[in-house]
Amino acid sequence: MFLEQIVATSVCHSDLYHLFEYMHPEGFPTVLGHEAAGTVESVGPGVTEFQPGDKVIPIFLCQCRECRFCKSPKTNQCELAWTRVCQKIMASVESRFTCRGKRVLQFMGTSTFSEYTVVHQSAVAKIDPAAPLDKVCLLGCGICTGYGAAVNTAKVEPGSTCAVFGLGAVGLAAVMGCKDAGAERILAVDINSQKAEKAKAFGATDFVNPKDHNIPINQVLAEMTNGGVDYSLECVGKVEVMRTALESCMEAWGVSVIVGWTDMYDIAIRPSHLICGRTWKGSMFGGFKSKDGVAQMVKAYMDKKLMVDEFITHNMTLDQINNAIDLMKDCKCIRTVMSVSPQ
Ligand SMILES: NC(=O)c1ccc[n+]([C@@H]2O[C@H](COP(=O)([O-])OP(=O)(O)OC[C@H]3O[C@@H](n4cnc5c(N)ncnc54)[C@H](O)[C@@H]3O)[C@@H](O)[C@H]2O)c1
Ligand SMILES: [Zn+2]
Ligand SMILES: [Zn+2]
């Protein structure tokens, strides 16, 4: 364990999911926030990898490097992950926080809407000390999640046709991943037409608003692509969109990836939609082995091979957290970065 001073943090939809959508009574009180960057303040016993002053990004998915999951190339899950113990409340019951003597849960193992947080060394990536923390904090969740879902999980191929549903930071990063993987056509789908321009800046070739059509959106996409897309990525977190994304892929070989998060409902699908040849997958943190993936993505940004600054639409300070949450709730931002402590 060590103490990290948070320098910058941003709001991701998963914070809103916990706060306004799932609202599980056992999940509160909690300190939200999981997309951040900071500096190691002090280290506890047994911490060998980090020293005070190191620049770091906390990660909601750990990588202990020792367990059977970490040792397998087939997964980026880790047996130490909080998701394996207490998924329903998105927080470990063994919290490291108290407030006036009462336990406060640590959200997703991170809790970054705070000046300081205590993190496990398996859930932190050491990064290039020259990296601007008020930018690379976004690599702690949204960008790695969407980009990796396209590149690592869907394994988008050059020349392919893709559809991305939901154009928040996660979906826009998925668009960017599809583009970098060589997709020829990228159909960006959102019920908010204001996202069209941004999607095109990240590589989308077409924008489709389901509200502009009176037939199901999978039929619209099938007509635009001669039968369906090769890859679809659901970056919204709604089960009906997950189903639509699967149905939007080419029946013979389409691959659909669920990236949006929800654990509130089951999904229904006709078995024949899979039997004919579609593949349905899920992706957590973009399929990246988390510590390795974050360091690699920070390097790509520093080498000017990855867009990050373009996701930031607002800058605030941590005391404006409620305004930042409202902006995302009202669909008026991509990412709001809050400065917490001096860099
Ligand atoms: N799998 C993971 O590891 C992981 C990690 C981070 C976030 N997430 C999840 O990814 C999702 C997206 O996160 P974000 O921060 O980009 O959210 P966001 O709120 O910024 O973006 C969501 C977008 O979806 C659009 N949308 C809503 N309903 C739609 C519909 N019916 N059809 C098409 N578009 C629709 C909204 O207009 C918005 O642009 C959330 O569910 C979040 O919890 C998953
Ligand atoms: Zn997130
Ligand atoms: Zn592990």
PDB file of N, CA and C in Angstrom, residues 1 20 22 33 71 76 99 106 110 127 147-148 168 188 195 227 234 242 256 269 272 295 299 302 320:
ATOM      1  N   MET A   1       0.834  -1.203   0.000  1.00  0.00           N
ATOM      2  CA  MET A   1       0.000   0.000   0.000  1.00  0.00           C
ATOM      3  C   MET A   1       0.865   1.247   0.000  1.00  0.00           C
ATOM      4  N   PHE A  20     -26.101   7.572  -9.571  1.00  0.00           N
ATOM      5  CA  PHE A  20     -27.488   7.882  -9.973  1.00  0.00           C
ATOM      6  C   PHE A  20     -28.258   6.711 -10.554  1.00  0.00           C
ATOM      7  N   TYR A  22     -27.337   2.827 -10.407  1.00  0.00           N
ATOM      8  CA  TYR A  22     -27.453   1.615  -9.599  1.00  0.00           C
ATOM      9  C   TYR A  22     -27.887   1.960  -8.167  1.00  0.00           C
ATOM     10  N   GLY A  33     -14.636   8.501  -8.015  1.00  0.00           N
ATOM     11  CA  GLY A  33     -13.469   8.903  -8.805  1.00  0.00           C
ATOM     12  C   GLY A  33     -12.501   7.759  -9.009  1.00  0.00           C
ATOM     13  N   LYS A  71      -0.843 -14.291 -15.104  1.00  0.00           N
ATOM     14  CA  LYS A  71       0.148 -15.067 -15.854  1.00  0.00           C
ATOM     15  C   LYS A  71      -0.392 -15.580 -17.184  1.00  0.00           C
ATOM     16  N   ASN A  76      -7.089 -10.009 -18.966  1.00  0.00           N
ATOM     17  CA  ASN A  76      -6.439  -8.929 -18.214  1.00  0.00           C
ATOM     18  C   ASN A  76      -7.012  -8.862 -16.798  1.00  0.00           C
ATOM     19  N   CYS A  99     -14.298   8.537   8.015  1.00  0.00           N
ATOM     20  CA  CYS A  99     -14.646   9.947   8.182  1.00  0.00           C
ATOM     21  C   CYS A  99     -15.346  10.073   9.532  1.00  0.00           C
ATOM     22  N   GLN A 106     -14.076   2.649  -0.395  1.00  0.00           N
ATOM     23  CA  GLN A 106     -13.140   3.091  -1.430  1.00  0.00           C
ATOM     24  C   GLN A 106     -13.656   2.585  -2.772  1.00  0.00           C
ATOM     25  N   THR A 110      -9.879   2.858  -5.862  1.00  0.00           N
ATOM     26  CA  THR A 110      -9.086   4.054  -6.155  1.00  0.00           C
ATOM     27  C   THR A 110      -9.548   5.277  -5.343  1.00  0.00           C
ATOM     28  N   ILE A 127       4.550   5.974 -14.411  1.00  0.00           N
ATOM     29  CA  ILE A 127       4.580   6.532 -15.770  1.00  0.00           C
ATOM     30  C   ILE A 127       5.768   7.479 -15.953  1.00  0.00           C
ATOM     31  N   TYR A 147     -10.172   2.473 -26.521  1.00  0.00           N
ATOM     32  CA  TYR A 147      -9.132   2.192 -27.523  1.00  0.00           C
ATOM     33  C   TYR A 147      -8.791   0.699 -27.514  1.00  0.00           C
ATOM     34  N   GLY A 148      -8.564   0.182 -26.323  1.00  0.00           N
ATOM     35  CA  GLY A 148      -8.191  -1.239 -26.199  1.00  0.00           C
ATOM     36  C   GLY A 148      -9.325  -2.165 -26.612  1.00  0.00           C
ATOM     37  N   GLY A 168     -19.176   9.069 -25.865  1.00  0.00           N
ATOM     38  CA  GLY A 168     -18.485   9.731 -24.763  1.00  0.00           C
ATOM     39  C   GLY A 168     -16.999   9.461 -24.982  1.00  0.00           C
ATOM     40  N   ALA A 188     -20.322   6.056 -36.486  1.00  0.00           N
ATOM     41  CA  ALA A 188     -20.452   6.497 -35.097  1.00  0.00           C
ATOM     42  C   ALA A 188     -21.928   6.749 -34.806  1.00  0.00           C
ATOM     43  N   LYS A 195     -22.472  15.199 -31.010  1.00  0.00           N
ATOM     44  CA  LYS A 195     -21.249  14.379 -30.938  1.00  0.00           C
ATOM     45  C   LYS A 195     -20.657  14.101 -32.322  1.00  0.00           C
ATOM     46  N   GLY A 227     -25.384  -5.374 -45.270  1.00  0.00           N
ATOM     47  CA  GLY A 227     -25.658  -6.551 -44.441  1.00  0.00           C
ATOM     48  C   GLY A 227     -25.171  -6.488 -43.013  1.00  0.00           C
ATOM     49  N   GLU A 234     -20.243  -1.483 -28.110  1.00  0.00           N
ATOM     50  CA  GLU A 234     -21.269  -0.799 -27.337  1.00  0.00           C
ATOM     51  C   GLU A 234     -20.597  -0.024 -26.212  1.00  0.00           C
ATOM     52  N   MET A 242     -26.829  -2.859 -26.251  1.00  0.00           N
ATOM     53  CA  MET A 242     -25.933  -4.028 -26.382  1.00  0.00           C
ATOM     54  C   MET A 242     -26.524  -5.020 -27.379  1.00  0.00           C
ATOM     55  N   SER A 256     -19.094  -8.444 -31.794  1.00  0.00           N
ATOM     56  CA  SER A 256     -19.635  -7.316 -31.039  1.00  0.00           C
ATOM     57  C   SER A 256     -19.042  -7.306 -29.638  1.00  0.00           C
ATOM     58  N   ILE A 269     -31.413 -12.214 -26.209  1.00  0.00           N
ATOM     59  CA  ILE A 269     -30.981 -12.271 -27.608  1.00  0.00           C
ATOM     60  C   ILE A 269     -31.500 -13.572 -28.217  1.00  0.00           C
ATOM     61  N   SER A 272     -30.230 -17.743 -32.498  1.00  0.00           N
ATOM     62  CA  SER A 272     -29.817 -17.839 -33.911  1.00  0.00           C
ATOM     63  C   SER A 272     -28.886 -16.688 -34.305  1.00  0.00           C
ATOM     64  N   ALA A 295       1.220   2.282 -18.958  1.00  0.00           N
ATOM     65  CA  ALA A 295       2.565   2.809 -19.239  1.00  0.00           C
ATOM     66  C   ALA A 295       2.775   2.911 -20.760  1.00  0.00           C
ATOM     67  N   LYS A 299       3.261   6.318 -23.039  1.00  0.00           N
ATOM     68  CA  LYS A 299       4.388   6.456 -23.975  1.00  0.00           C
ATOM     69  C   LYS A 299       3.869   6.853 -25.371  1.00  0.00           C
ATOM     70  N   MET A 302       3.125  10.465 -25.287  1.00  0.00           N
ATOM     71  CA  MET A 302       4.341  11.291 -25.266  1.00  0.00           C
ATOM     72  C   MET A 302       5.042  11.263 -26.635  1.00  0.00           C
ATOM     73  N   GLN A 320     -15.298  22.024  -7.561  1.00  0.00           N
ATOM     74  CA  GLN A 320     -16.411  22.166  -8.523  1.00  0.00           C
ATOM     75  C   GLN A 320     -16.926  20.801  -8.987  1.00  0.00           C
TER      76      GLN A 320
END
